[in-house]
Amino acid sequence: MSILSFPRINFNGIFSTNPCTANNDDVMTAVVNRDSDTLGASVAGMNDQQVMTYLREVVNMSIPGTSNVCKPYVRSGWNLYGNHFTTFENTKICSVVTGPNAANRITSSAQDPLVGQPLMVLGSATADPTRRMSPILCDLDSTGLVTTQLFVGGLQIGSGGPRGIDPKQIALKVDYDTHGFQNWLNFQSTVGPYGGEQNFVGIGCVMQFGMPASAIPASVPFASPGLQALLKAARAAQGLVLRFRCYEVEPGLSSSVLGDTFANGQAVDNPAFGYLVGTIGVWGVGEPASEPAGRMLQPPYPRPAMSWVSQDGKQNGGMPPAPIPWGNPPALVGNAVANVQQAPPVISLDLAESFPKLGYRNPNGPPAPKSQPPVGVPTGFDVPKQMASVGTVQLSVVPPAGPAQAIAPVNYGVPNYDDYFNFGGIVDLSYDPRLYGAIQQGTLTLNATSAPNAGVTLLQEVPIRVVTDDRTAYVAPGTKDFPIRIKVSIRGQPTTAPTTLYLYEYMNVIVAEPNTNPPNTVCTDGVRPNQTVAQEPTTILSFPKSVTIPAGRGFSNWYAIPISTTPTSGATVVACQLQNAPFAGATQFGVPNVVGVPGWSTATYSAIRVYDNDDFSALYAKDELQWDDVYNNVLRYYYLIYPAMSRFIPLNLADSIVSRGDLIKQRLHPCTDPRFFTTHNMPVTRQMSPNKVKLVLDFINQQQAKKKGGAAVPTVAAARPAAKAEPKAKPKPQPRLKSKKKKPRPKR
Amino acid sequence: MPSNATRWTIGAAVGALLLFPVAQSAIGPSSGTADSGEALATQSGDMKLGWEIPADLPANPTQADAVAFAWKSFVAVNWPASATMRGAPDKGKLPGQPGPTVWQTWKMPDEIFLQDGSTPVAWNSYGGVLPPQCKGARLPLVLVRTSKVPGNIANKAMQQAKEAVGGTLTDQHGNLVYFEVRMNRTIFENIVTNVYYNIEGQNKATSVLFPDGVMEAKASWRILTAADSAVKSRYLRQNAWIYTPASGNSPATCVSQEVGLVGLHITQKTKSRPQWVWATFEQVDNVPPFKTETPGVAPYSFNNPKCDSCVPNKSTEKNGKPTGISTQVTRVVNIGVAAQAANPVWQESLAVVLGTSLQYYQLVDVQWPAVPRTPPNGTPTPGLLANTTMETYNGNTSSCLACHFTAQIQSNKISSDYSFMLAEAHSIATGGHR
């Protein structure tokens, strides 16, 4: 059983996310020290008000590779006041699929009342059902390319009535704290001309998380045959899994409008919205939670050129060839997963993230808030959607011997986008049972059979698949032998020979690119920096250079690779590779050993943050902890860089921190506390080191105890001096790379 | 407060207060009609000066709709109150005529959350206790709070909260600003019905969900001195007893002062907005306009434009105690665009039609949950809202909805539906002591 098995239910709607971007470094570099929660050189010496003013100001820059196209950007990025809340909006169950045939593909509420029911992802539960938090989206490394996470506390199908909690209006509610990860980045999720100013709108990704059977309510009275069948299967398996794709995610306000708003003295957050398509299905026993189980298809390498055309033939484009899977340019067609069933003879193919949508709903970026579209002309999410055509496509198998054999044609949403959008991006292909043996032993391929890619292999099975659910990890300094759990399979089955994995460490690199296109001064403030990922020149972690997983191991159960910290802190990425060489090797834009986007779209890796081992002994040596010390060493960073946090509890005021101390103690946890992984955790960015957490909590406890004795609580410093440069826990043994890089990255 | 404080009543004596002369000639029909408010001018399509508090935002509201809702609420709750029924308007009067306004006759927390946890007296009666130093008070208002919440409430989470947060506020005369909280009949009766007025009753609750129509008002007042004689008419004024607790060797005092309204929060839970709608008004002379190059015409209550060395929006307390040094206050988030457009229209209407001091108040903005179903707090819109007199020190980050989302009952066990007031309850079992 898997999410690709029957039954499954599909949904679509709008993905909304509201992350704070002040720490992203994609407009101004060095606002923060990304390996520690401290302010960076760009704002060193500024007082609080100066930093706030700086972050709200607009600069005039170009995006790398588009020099001479100058646009306004807010220094703090597109969402200074973001709170990281993330929701499914206007999202409904759109189909119930109980089998491969048309009769089993239910899209009418008359056939199953589940169709049309709202779907929500929830934040963590509380004792008070009316105070449920929102899911939280945050990056493990906020300047990074590949480390986005979504923390959730459950899901609900059904509106729940006006307050969202009426059990009579809830079809299913599952409470479970978990988190998913950004998988399978596809930089060609949307193709066609885009005249907006953000460089990530054409990117999509997939996220998935599981909820165990024990979290499913014992009684679900909602009279939906599809839901009841799904729950029955889920209870007999590991549980439920929810997989969704978000794409064409774009902020609601342009940077220009945002900058004008700031200049007018307003302070608005600027959530981004995108398309959402997804599926809830069975989480099979032994399956990973973070990716659909099954056989993985990825772009072949060397990758041939691939093209797309609009269905009316008036537009076209494509991507050039690429020799290696870790070099640019990105692929036109993204990963897919196949689940092969013998009886009935069906291959269910997850194409959620595979094929590009044609054209942007806002081709010139977000419309001005007061702009009036022409009457009768659809705009925004009302614009009809269409898939870019890559030609007719079929699934084939290449047996161990003999020629490729066609399995079945694939409807990936051409000509009818709803065939994709209403079914979770999953297609069910009935096949000739006589092919089962070849399919089991052969290599699956997805081929184009007509123009513009006639004869081109779009995707090809990677026989050995390596998966980890530990796609992110937070580690206290001095941690020994924490596990990175791995599953390995061959063609969806246990391995039959030992598998050796090679471990390499990588790092996010911020690129400060000079404007090399004449005239160099065309944009007042130069070119926006950008990010890439390169081989880690330092050593943040200690781990075996390779591990050999015995045949058959790591399939039903996890195989643990022990990792330990070194004295160096920071955010890093460990990839588990089948090849004994770093992904990179090439120098791009002056940066050595760069791993291009395709590498991170297909690699198995774990992003890991090792916290600073802050030494605050000098602060503890005083008679009592001082507010100014707590503020300047810990809270000031969050007050300035994540101002949304102070909407709930002002972080710049001592009496605020002390008076809300009990609430803070319920929310502020080190990474060793299980509550760290709920949506209640403070800070939502999870960047605060254990010793910083301790300093804040110790200050609160000290002041509360003092209050009981009747003494006064220190108040905010009357005239806070211009801040010194933020203290850095310790220098890196080697400075982080600063160089050039072209490819855009998603800013979330 | 001292346990031997005397119970006090104000009753109809409030009518004796002299407030403002009213330019009734400007309003057309005489004020002797049963429903004067209904007769007032309607100067623009959505504007109506009346005593009826709007129940809800319209469907699919815009910020302009929310602004209109806020202004209508402001006019309605500032309508002269009935002399016989608390919280009801005197439909025979017009704004500016003598007597307390509607919101000023709502219940004060001290009337609801009695120190012994006992049942409060009925809505139309006046309860509460006076400090012994205020024994001679015969005026309707005793101002104790130098914060939106008192320093002696049972909930330790609120004990330290001065002003909103960050310290007391001192005006340009060196006087502290005082705060007042009022709750309307709907929330009062819900509190009584559910026994939320003491800790034990609250702790029996599994959730707190107030009905639609509950309202709270939070006001800030500054002391008007002789130096204010030229500007007094620009304030909603009243006489009040200012109670100052004993401190060190200084005994407690209770002194009669004339005070002027400088800030007013008006909040209401509505059918379509279960996270409440949050409007805040200020007296127009509080601080200079946002980032203005010219300091304006009025002397500001909380800003000295000539003081280059004054640190803006920083408490002037020392060791947690007021120093008498004026707080330099600036507006760090501008008045909302829709409010900027609507304010002069409403002010002009109030000035021409009524000539009351209400024309000298401005809506800073109104925050409301744009998408009520969106967790956790319905997408507060706009994201920030601050009154310079009540969120002085966190204006950069202040959000009514986000802050009040964290409100809990006294025991901190469950949330209290966006109202911090339940945290002021006392225990019946311990006779008011924790």
PDB file of N, CA and C in Angstrom, chain A residues 49 52 85 87 120 128 130-134 159 161 163 264-267 639 643 646-648 650 652-653 655-656 659-660 662-663 707 712-713 715 717-719, chain B residues 156-157 160 165-167 209 269 274 290 311 314-315 317 319-320 333-335 337 340 373-376 383-384 393-394 396-397 399 402-403 405-406 412 415 417-418:
ATOM      1  N   GLN A  49      16.162  51.489  15.773  1.00  0.00           N
ATOM      2  CA  GLN A  49      15.364  52.226  14.802  1.00  0.00           C
ATOM      3  C   GLN A  49      16.060  52.288  13.451  1.00  0.00           C
ATOM      4  N   MET A  52      15.561  49.020  11.698  1.00  0.00           N
ATOM      5  CA  MET A  52      14.191  48.919  11.174  1.00  0.00           C
ATOM      6  C   MET A  52      14.025  49.765   9.923  1.00  0.00           C
ATOM      7  N   PHE A  85       3.134  31.770   9.071  1.00  0.00           N
ATOM      8  CA  PHE A  85       1.912  30.977   9.029  1.00  0.00           C
ATOM      9  C   PHE A  85       1.666  30.513   7.589  1.00  0.00           C
ATOM     10  N   THR A  87      -1.079  28.129   5.148  1.00  0.00           N
ATOM     11  CA  THR A  87      -2.408  27.516   5.143  1.00  0.00           C
ATOM     12  C   THR A  87      -2.784  27.034   3.747  1.00  0.00           C
ATOM     13  N   MET A 120      -8.211  21.348   5.393  1.00  0.00           N
ATOM     14  CA  MET A 120      -7.292  22.269   6.061  1.00  0.00           C
ATOM     15  C   MET A 120      -6.139  21.490   6.670  1.00  0.00           C
ATOM     16  N   ASP A 128      -7.494  24.127  24.228  1.00  0.00           N
ATOM     17  CA  ASP A 128      -8.586  24.987  23.803  1.00  0.00           C
ATOM     18  C   ASP A 128      -8.711  24.894  22.282  1.00  0.00           C
ATOM     19  N   THR A 130     -10.350  26.394  20.162  1.00  0.00           N
ATOM     20  CA  THR A 130     -10.479  27.639  19.412  1.00  0.00           C
ATOM     21  C   THR A 130      -9.146  28.360  19.270  1.00  0.00           C
ATOM     22  N   ARG A 131      -8.112  27.824  19.835  1.00  0.00           N
ATOM     23  CA  ARG A 131      -6.819  28.503  19.791  1.00  0.00           C
ATOM     24  C   ARG A 131      -5.761  27.642  19.114  1.00  0.00           C
ATOM     25  N   ARG A 132      -6.169  27.065  18.023  1.00  0.00           N
ATOM     26  CA  ARG A 132      -5.243  26.231  17.283  1.00  0.00           C
ATOM     27  C   ARG A 132      -4.300  27.116  16.493  1.00  0.00           C
ATOM     28  N   MET A 133      -3.044  26.765  16.495  1.00  0.00           N
ATOM     29  CA  MET A 133      -2.078  27.549  15.739  1.00  0.00           C
ATOM     30  C   MET A 133      -2.165  27.209  14.250  1.00  0.00           C
ATOM     31  N   SER A 134      -1.467  27.983  13.488  1.00  0.00           N
ATOM     32  CA  SER A 134      -1.336  27.713  12.057  1.00  0.00           C
ATOM     33  C   SER A 134      -0.138  26.804  11.826  1.00  0.00           C
ATOM     34  N   SER A 159     -15.686  21.777   7.087  1.00  0.00           N
ATOM     35  CA  SER A 159     -15.482  23.174   7.489  1.00  0.00           C
ATOM     36  C   SER A 159     -15.413  23.342   8.994  1.00  0.00           C
ATOM     37  N   GLY A 161     -17.873  24.352  10.606  1.00  0.00           N
ATOM     38  CA  GLY A 161     -18.793  25.442  10.938  1.00  0.00           C
ATOM     39  C   GLY A 161     -18.076  26.763  11.080  1.00  0.00           C
ATOM     40  N   ARG A 163     -16.804  28.389  13.451  1.00  0.00           N
ATOM     41  CA  ARG A 163     -15.598  28.460  14.266  1.00  0.00           C
ATOM     42  C   ARG A 163     -14.611  27.353  13.922  1.00  0.00           C
ATOM     43  N   ASN A 264       5.030  55.048   3.171  1.00  0.00           N
ATOM     44  CA  ASN A 264       3.866  55.770   3.670  1.00  0.00           C
ATOM     45  C   ASN A 264       3.614  55.497   5.144  1.00  0.00           C
ATOM     46  N   GLY A 265       4.520  54.764   5.757  1.00  0.00           N
ATOM     47  CA  GLY A 265       4.393  54.544   7.185  1.00  0.00           C
ATOM     48  C   GLY A 265       3.528  53.371   7.573  1.00  0.00           C
ATOM     49  N   GLN A 266       3.148  52.553   6.617  1.00  0.00           N
ATOM     50  CA  GLN A 266       2.363  51.371   6.946  1.00  0.00           C
ATOM     51  C   GLN A 266       3.298  50.189   7.133  1.00  0.00           C
ATOM     52  N   ALA A 267       2.785  49.160   7.757  1.00  0.00           N
ATOM     53  CA  ALA A 267       3.598  47.970   8.009  1.00  0.00           C
ATOM     54  C   ALA A 267       2.749  46.750   7.718  1.00  0.00           C
ATOM     55  N   TYR A 639      13.702  40.558  17.525  1.00  0.00           N
ATOM     56  CA  TYR A 639      12.878  41.770  17.497  1.00  0.00           C
ATOM     57  C   TYR A 639      13.040  42.494  16.165  1.00  0.00           C
ATOM     58  N   PRO A 643       9.966  40.766  13.052  1.00  0.00           N
ATOM     59  CA  PRO A 643       9.086  41.646  13.840  1.00  0.00           C
ATOM     60  C   PRO A 643       7.707  41.054  14.105  1.00  0.00           C
ATOM     61  N   SER A 646       6.957  39.905  17.649  1.00  0.00           N
ATOM     62  CA  SER A 646       6.655  40.899  18.684  1.00  0.00           C
ATOM     63  C   SER A 646       5.208  41.354  18.630  1.00  0.00           C
ATOM     64  N   ARG A 647       4.461  40.930  17.636  1.00  0.00           N
ATOM     65  CA  ARG A 647       3.029  41.226  17.657  1.00  0.00           C
ATOM     66  C   ARG A 647       2.358  40.449  18.785  1.00  0.00           C
ATOM     67  N   PHE A 648       2.887  39.286  19.084  1.00  0.00           N
ATOM     68  CA  PHE A 648       2.314  38.467  20.152  1.00  0.00           C
ATOM     69  C   PHE A 648       2.921  38.861  21.505  1.00  0.00           C
ATOM     70  N   PRO A 650       5.937  41.562  22.696  1.00  0.00           N
ATOM     71  CA  PRO A 650       7.025  42.491  22.336  1.00  0.00           C
ATOM     72  C   PRO A 650       8.352  42.017  22.931  1.00  0.00           C
ATOM     73  N   ASN A 652      11.236  43.539  22.761  1.00  0.00           N
ATOM     74  CA  ASN A 652      12.185  44.596  23.094  1.00  0.00           C
ATOM     75  C   ASN A 652      11.921  45.199  24.464  1.00  0.00           C
ATOM     76  N   LEU A 653      10.963  44.662  25.179  1.00  0.00           N
ATOM     77  CA  LEU A 653      10.566  45.268  26.445  1.00  0.00           C
ATOM     78  C   LEU A 653      10.684  44.236  27.563  1.00  0.00           C
ATOM     79  N   ASP A 655       9.550  44.252  30.606  1.00  0.00           N
ATOM     80  CA  ASP A 655       8.339  43.892  31.343  1.00  0.00           C
ATOM     81  C   ASP A 655       7.414  43.025  30.515  1.00  0.00           C
ATOM     82  N   SER A 656       7.497  43.167  29.206  1.00  0.00           N
ATOM     83  CA  SER A 656       6.735  42.287  28.339  1.00  0.00           C
ATOM     84  C   SER A 656       7.238  40.854  28.474  1.00  0.00           C
ATOM     85  N   SER A 659       6.353  39.644  32.095  1.00  0.00           N
ATOM     86  CA  SER A 659       4.923  39.476  32.372  1.00  0.00           C
ATOM     87  C   SER A 659       4.332  38.329  31.581  1.00  0.00           C
ATOM     88  N   ARG A 660       4.876  38.068  30.422  1.00  0.00           N
ATOM     89  CA  ARG A 660       4.384  36.929  29.634  1.00  0.00           C
ATOM     90  C   ARG A 660       5.306  35.730  29.794  1.00  0.00           C
ATOM     91  N   ASP A 662       5.310  33.109  31.694  1.00  0.00           N
ATOM     92  CA  ASP A 662       4.745  31.760  31.730  1.00  0.00           C
ATOM     93  C   ASP A 662       4.392  31.277  30.335  1.00  0.00           C
ATOM     94  N   LEU A 663       3.881  32.192  29.528  1.00  0.00           N
ATOM     95  CA  LEU A 663       3.561  31.821  28.159  1.00  0.00           C
ATOM     96  C   LEU A 663       4.846  31.497  27.387  1.00  0.00           C
ATOM     97  N   LYS A 707      10.187  39.045  41.613  1.00  0.00           N
ATOM     98  CA  LYS A 707       8.899  39.711  41.738  1.00  0.00           C
ATOM     99  C   LYS A 707       8.138  39.187  42.949  1.00  0.00           C
ATOM    100  N   ALA A 712      11.598  45.313  42.132  1.00  0.00           N
ATOM    101  CA  ALA A 712      11.190  45.818  40.832  1.00  0.00           C
ATOM    102  C   ALA A 712      11.812  44.999  39.717  1.00  0.00           C
ATOM    103  N   VAL A 713      11.148  45.029  38.606  1.00  0.00           N
ATOM    104  CA  VAL A 713      11.656  44.378  37.415  1.00  0.00           C
ATOM    105  C   VAL A 713      12.335  45.427  36.560  1.00  0.00           C
ATOM    106  N   THR A 715      13.272  47.668  33.592  1.00  0.00           N
ATOM    107  CA  THR A 715      12.486  48.072  32.438  1.00  0.00           C
ATOM    108  C   THR A 715      13.405  48.268  31.252  1.00  0.00           C
ATOM    109  N   ALA A 717      15.725  49.726  28.599  1.00  0.00           N
ATOM    110  CA  ALA A 717      16.753  50.754  28.740  1.00  0.00           C
ATOM    111  C   ALA A 717      16.220  52.086  28.231  1.00  0.00           C
ATOM    112  N   ALA A 718      16.414  53.113  29.010  1.00  0.00           N
ATOM    113  CA  ALA A 718      15.829  54.403  28.665  1.00  0.00           C
ATOM    114  C   ALA A 718      16.339  54.916  27.337  1.00  0.00           C
ATOM    115  N   ALA A 719      17.581  54.786  27.127  1.00  0.00           N
ATOM    116  CA  ALA A 719      18.145  55.256  25.856  1.00  0.00           C
ATOM    117  C   ALA A 719      19.177  54.241  25.417  1.00  0.00           C
TER     118      ALA A 719
ATOM    119  N   LYS B 156      -0.628  36.546  37.467  1.00  0.00           N
ATOM    120  CA  LYS B 156       0.746  37.023  37.480  1.00  0.00           C
ATOM    121  C   LYS B 156       1.240  37.365  36.088  1.00  0.00           C
ATOM    122  N   ALA B 157       0.587  36.794  35.077  1.00  0.00           N
ATOM    123  CA  ALA B 157       1.003  37.133  33.723  1.00  0.00           C
ATOM    124  C   ALA B 157       0.744  38.597  33.411  1.00  0.00           C
ATOM    125  N   GLN B 160       2.834  42.687  35.628  1.00  0.00           N
ATOM    126  CA  GLN B 160       3.862  43.656  35.294  1.00  0.00           C
ATOM    127  C   GLN B 160       3.482  44.575  34.152  1.00  0.00           C
ATOM    128  N   VAL B 165       2.549  47.777  27.418  1.00  0.00           N
ATOM    129  CA  VAL B 165       3.807  47.194  27.845  1.00  0.00           C
ATOM    130  C   VAL B 165       4.855  48.293  27.776  1.00  0.00           C
ATOM    131  N   GLY B 166       5.835  48.181  28.573  1.00  0.00           N
ATOM    132  CA  GLY B 166       6.995  49.051  28.433  1.00  0.00           C
ATOM    133  C   GLY B 166       7.080  50.195  29.408  1.00  0.00           C
ATOM    134  N   GLY B 167       6.087  50.389  30.248  1.00  0.00           N
ATOM    135  CA  GLY B 167       6.224  51.442  31.236  1.00  0.00           C
ATOM    136  C   GLY B 167       5.073  52.420  31.212  1.00  0.00           C
ATOM    137  N   LEU B 209     -16.210  31.183  25.192  1.00  0.00           N
ATOM    138  CA  LEU B 209     -16.649  31.739  23.909  1.00  0.00           C
ATOM    139  C   LEU B 209     -17.741  32.763  24.193  1.00  0.00           C
ATOM    140  N   LYS B 269     -16.939  41.933  19.393  1.00  0.00           N
ATOM    141  CA  LYS B 269     -17.027  40.632  18.731  1.00  0.00           C
ATOM    142  C   LYS B 269     -18.325  40.608  17.935  1.00  0.00           C
ATOM    143  N   PRO B 274     -15.517  36.620  14.636  1.00  0.00           N
ATOM    144  CA  PRO B 274     -15.416  36.092  16.005  1.00  0.00           C
ATOM    145  C   PRO B 274     -14.112  36.462  16.702  1.00  0.00           C
ATOM    146  N   PHE B 290       2.550  61.614  11.187  1.00  0.00           N
ATOM    147  CA  PHE B 290       3.627  60.679  10.868  1.00  0.00           C
ATOM    148  C   PHE B 290       4.717  61.345  10.033  1.00  0.00           C
ATOM    149  N   VAL B 311      14.645  60.835  23.343  1.00  0.00           N
ATOM    150  CA  VAL B 311      14.617  59.546  22.655  1.00  0.00           C
ATOM    151  C   VAL B 311      13.161  59.139  22.446  1.00  0.00           C
ATOM    152  N   LYS B 314      10.538  55.855  24.232  1.00  0.00           N
ATOM    153  CA  LYS B 314      11.250  55.150  25.284  1.00  0.00           C
ATOM    154  C   LYS B 314      10.690  55.603  26.627  1.00  0.00           C
ATOM    155  N   SER B 315      10.452  54.642  27.470  1.00  0.00           N
ATOM    156  CA  SER B 315       9.948  54.980  28.793  1.00  0.00           C
ATOM    157  C   SER B 315      10.949  55.860  29.532  1.00  0.00           C
ATOM    158  N   GLU B 317      10.846  56.018  32.789  1.00  0.00           N
ATOM    159  CA  GLU B 317      10.925  55.482  34.143  1.00  0.00           C
ATOM    160  C   GLU B 317      12.370  55.205  34.521  1.00  0.00           C
ATOM    161  N   ASN B 319      14.348  52.680  37.271  1.00  0.00           N
ATOM    162  CA  ASN B 319      14.179  51.572  38.213  1.00  0.00           C
ATOM    163  C   ASN B 319      12.709  51.185  38.359  1.00  0.00           C
ATOM    164  N   GLY B 320      12.005  51.274  37.256  1.00  0.00           N
ATOM    165  CA  GLY B 320      10.620  50.851  37.266  1.00  0.00           C
ATOM    166  C   GLY B 320       9.664  51.845  37.860  1.00  0.00           C
ATOM    167  N   VAL B 333       3.838  53.957  13.102  1.00  0.00           N
ATOM    168  CA  VAL B 333       3.083  53.382  11.985  1.00  0.00           C
ATOM    169  C   VAL B 333       1.991  54.386  11.636  1.00  0.00           C
ATOM    170  N   ASN B 334       1.942  54.742  10.420  1.00  0.00           N
ATOM    171  CA  ASN B 334       1.042  55.817  10.006  1.00  0.00           C
ATOM    172  C   ASN B 334      -0.424  55.422  10.163  1.00  0.00           C
ATOM    173  N   ILE B 335      -1.257  56.430  10.244  1.00  0.00           N
ATOM    174  CA  ILE B 335      -2.697  56.198  10.225  1.00  0.00           C
ATOM    175  C   ILE B 335      -3.062  55.517   8.909  1.00  0.00           C
ATOM    176  N   VAL B 337      -4.608  54.202   5.481  1.00  0.00           N
ATOM    177  CA  VAL B 337      -4.985  54.988   4.300  1.00  0.00           C
ATOM    178  C   VAL B 337      -6.484  55.260   4.282  1.00  0.00           C
ATOM    179  N   GLN B 340      -7.285  57.680   6.972  1.00  0.00           N
ATOM    180  CA  GLN B 340      -6.856  59.031   6.586  1.00  0.00           C
ATOM    181  C   GLN B 340      -7.912  59.694   5.700  1.00  0.00           C
ATOM    182  N   ARG B 373     -11.802  32.446   9.218  1.00  0.00           N
ATOM    183  CA  ARG B 373     -11.605  31.012   9.383  1.00  0.00           C
ATOM    184  C   ARG B 373     -10.127  30.628   9.385  1.00  0.00           C
ATOM    185  N   THR B 374      -9.259  31.543   9.017  1.00  0.00           N
ATOM    186  CA  THR B 374      -7.857  31.203   8.911  1.00  0.00           C
ATOM    187  C   THR B 374      -7.209  31.169  10.293  1.00  0.00           C
ATOM    188  N   PRO B 375      -6.657  30.034  10.673  1.00  0.00           N
ATOM    189  CA  PRO B 375      -5.989  29.995  11.965  1.00  0.00           C
ATOM    190  C   PRO B 375      -4.669  30.758  11.904  1.00  0.00           C
ATOM    191  N   PRO B 376      -4.133  31.211  13.007  1.00  0.00           N
ATOM    192  CA  PRO B 376      -4.764  31.086  14.311  1.00  0.00           C
ATOM    193  C   PRO B 376      -5.702  32.242  14.642  1.00  0.00           C
ATOM    194  N   GLY B 383      -1.975  44.570   9.507  1.00  0.00           N
ATOM    195  CA  GLY B 383      -1.186  43.736  10.403  1.00  0.00           C
ATOM    196  C   GLY B 383      -0.844  44.414  11.709  1.00  0.00           C
ATOM    197  N   LEU B 384      -0.627  45.695  11.666  1.00  0.00           N
ATOM    198  CA  LEU B 384      -0.220  46.432  12.865  1.00  0.00           C
ATOM    199  C   LEU B 384      -1.227  47.523  13.175  1.00  0.00           C
ATOM    200  N   TYR B 393       5.224  51.932  23.360  1.00  0.00           N
ATOM    201  CA  TYR B 393       6.576  51.395  23.287  1.00  0.00           C
ATOM    202  C   TYR B 393       6.699  50.183  22.372  1.00  0.00           C
ATOM    203  N   ASN B 394       5.620  49.772  21.811  1.00  0.00           N
ATOM    204  CA  ASN B 394       5.682  48.657  20.866  1.00  0.00           C
ATOM    205  C   ASN B 394       4.901  48.984  19.593  1.00  0.00           C
ATOM    206  N   ASN B 396       5.900  49.661  16.755  1.00  0.00           N
ATOM    207  CA  ASN B 396       6.466  49.030  15.571  1.00  0.00           C
ATOM    208  C   ASN B 396       5.910  47.643  15.320  1.00  0.00           C
ATOM    209  N   THR B 397       5.394  47.036  16.356  1.00  0.00           N
ATOM    210  CA  THR B 397       5.004  45.632  16.234  1.00  0.00           C
ATOM    211  C   THR B 397       3.619  45.347  16.786  1.00  0.00           C
ATOM    212  N   SER B 399      -0.031  44.517  17.438  1.00  0.00           N
ATOM    213  CA  SER B 399      -1.178  43.950  16.730  1.00  0.00           C
ATOM    214  C   SER B 399      -2.213  43.561  17.775  1.00  0.00           C
ATOM    215  N   ALA B 402      -3.143  39.764  17.425  1.00  0.00           N
ATOM    216  CA  ALA B 402      -2.079  38.827  17.787  1.00  0.00           C
ATOM    217  C   ALA B 402      -1.865  38.828  19.292  1.00  0.00           C
ATOM    218  N   CYS B 403      -1.859  40.002  19.884  1.00  0.00           N
ATOM    219  CA  CYS B 403      -1.649  40.089  21.329  1.00  0.00           C
ATOM    220  C   CYS B 403      -2.822  39.455  22.074  1.00  0.00           C
ATOM    221  N   PHE B 405      -4.912  37.369  21.057  1.00  0.00           N
ATOM    222  CA  PHE B 405      -5.012  35.936  20.785  1.00  0.00           C
ATOM    223  C   PHE B 405      -4.428  35.126  21.940  1.00  0.00           C
ATOM    224  N   THR B 406      -3.472  35.718  22.635  1.00  0.00           N
ATOM    225  CA  THR B 406      -2.812  35.001  23.722  1.00  0.00           C
ATOM    226  C   THR B 406      -3.544  35.163  25.051  1.00  0.00           C
ATOM    227  N   ASN B 412      -4.475  30.718  33.469  1.00  0.00           N
ATOM    228  CA  ASN B 412      -3.700  30.455  32.253  1.00  0.00           C
ATOM    229  C   ASN B 412      -3.999  29.084  31.637  1.00  0.00           C
ATOM    230  N   SER B 415      -7.774  29.728  26.924  1.00  0.00           N
ATOM    231  CA  SER B 415      -7.824  31.097  26.427  1.00  0.00           C
ATOM    232  C   SER B 415      -9.153  31.734  26.822  1.00  0.00           C
ATOM    233  N   ASP B 417     -10.967  34.016  24.859  1.00  0.00           N
ATOM    234  CA  ASP B 417     -11.691  34.589  23.731  1.00  0.00           C
ATOM    235  C   ASP B 417     -11.323  36.052  23.497  1.00  0.00           C
ATOM    236  N   TYR B 418     -10.041  36.301  23.468  1.00  0.00           N
ATOM    237  CA  TYR B 418      -9.484  37.606  23.083  1.00  0.00           C
ATOM    238  C   TYR B 418      -9.658  38.701  24.135  1.00  0.00           C
TER     239      TYR B 418
END
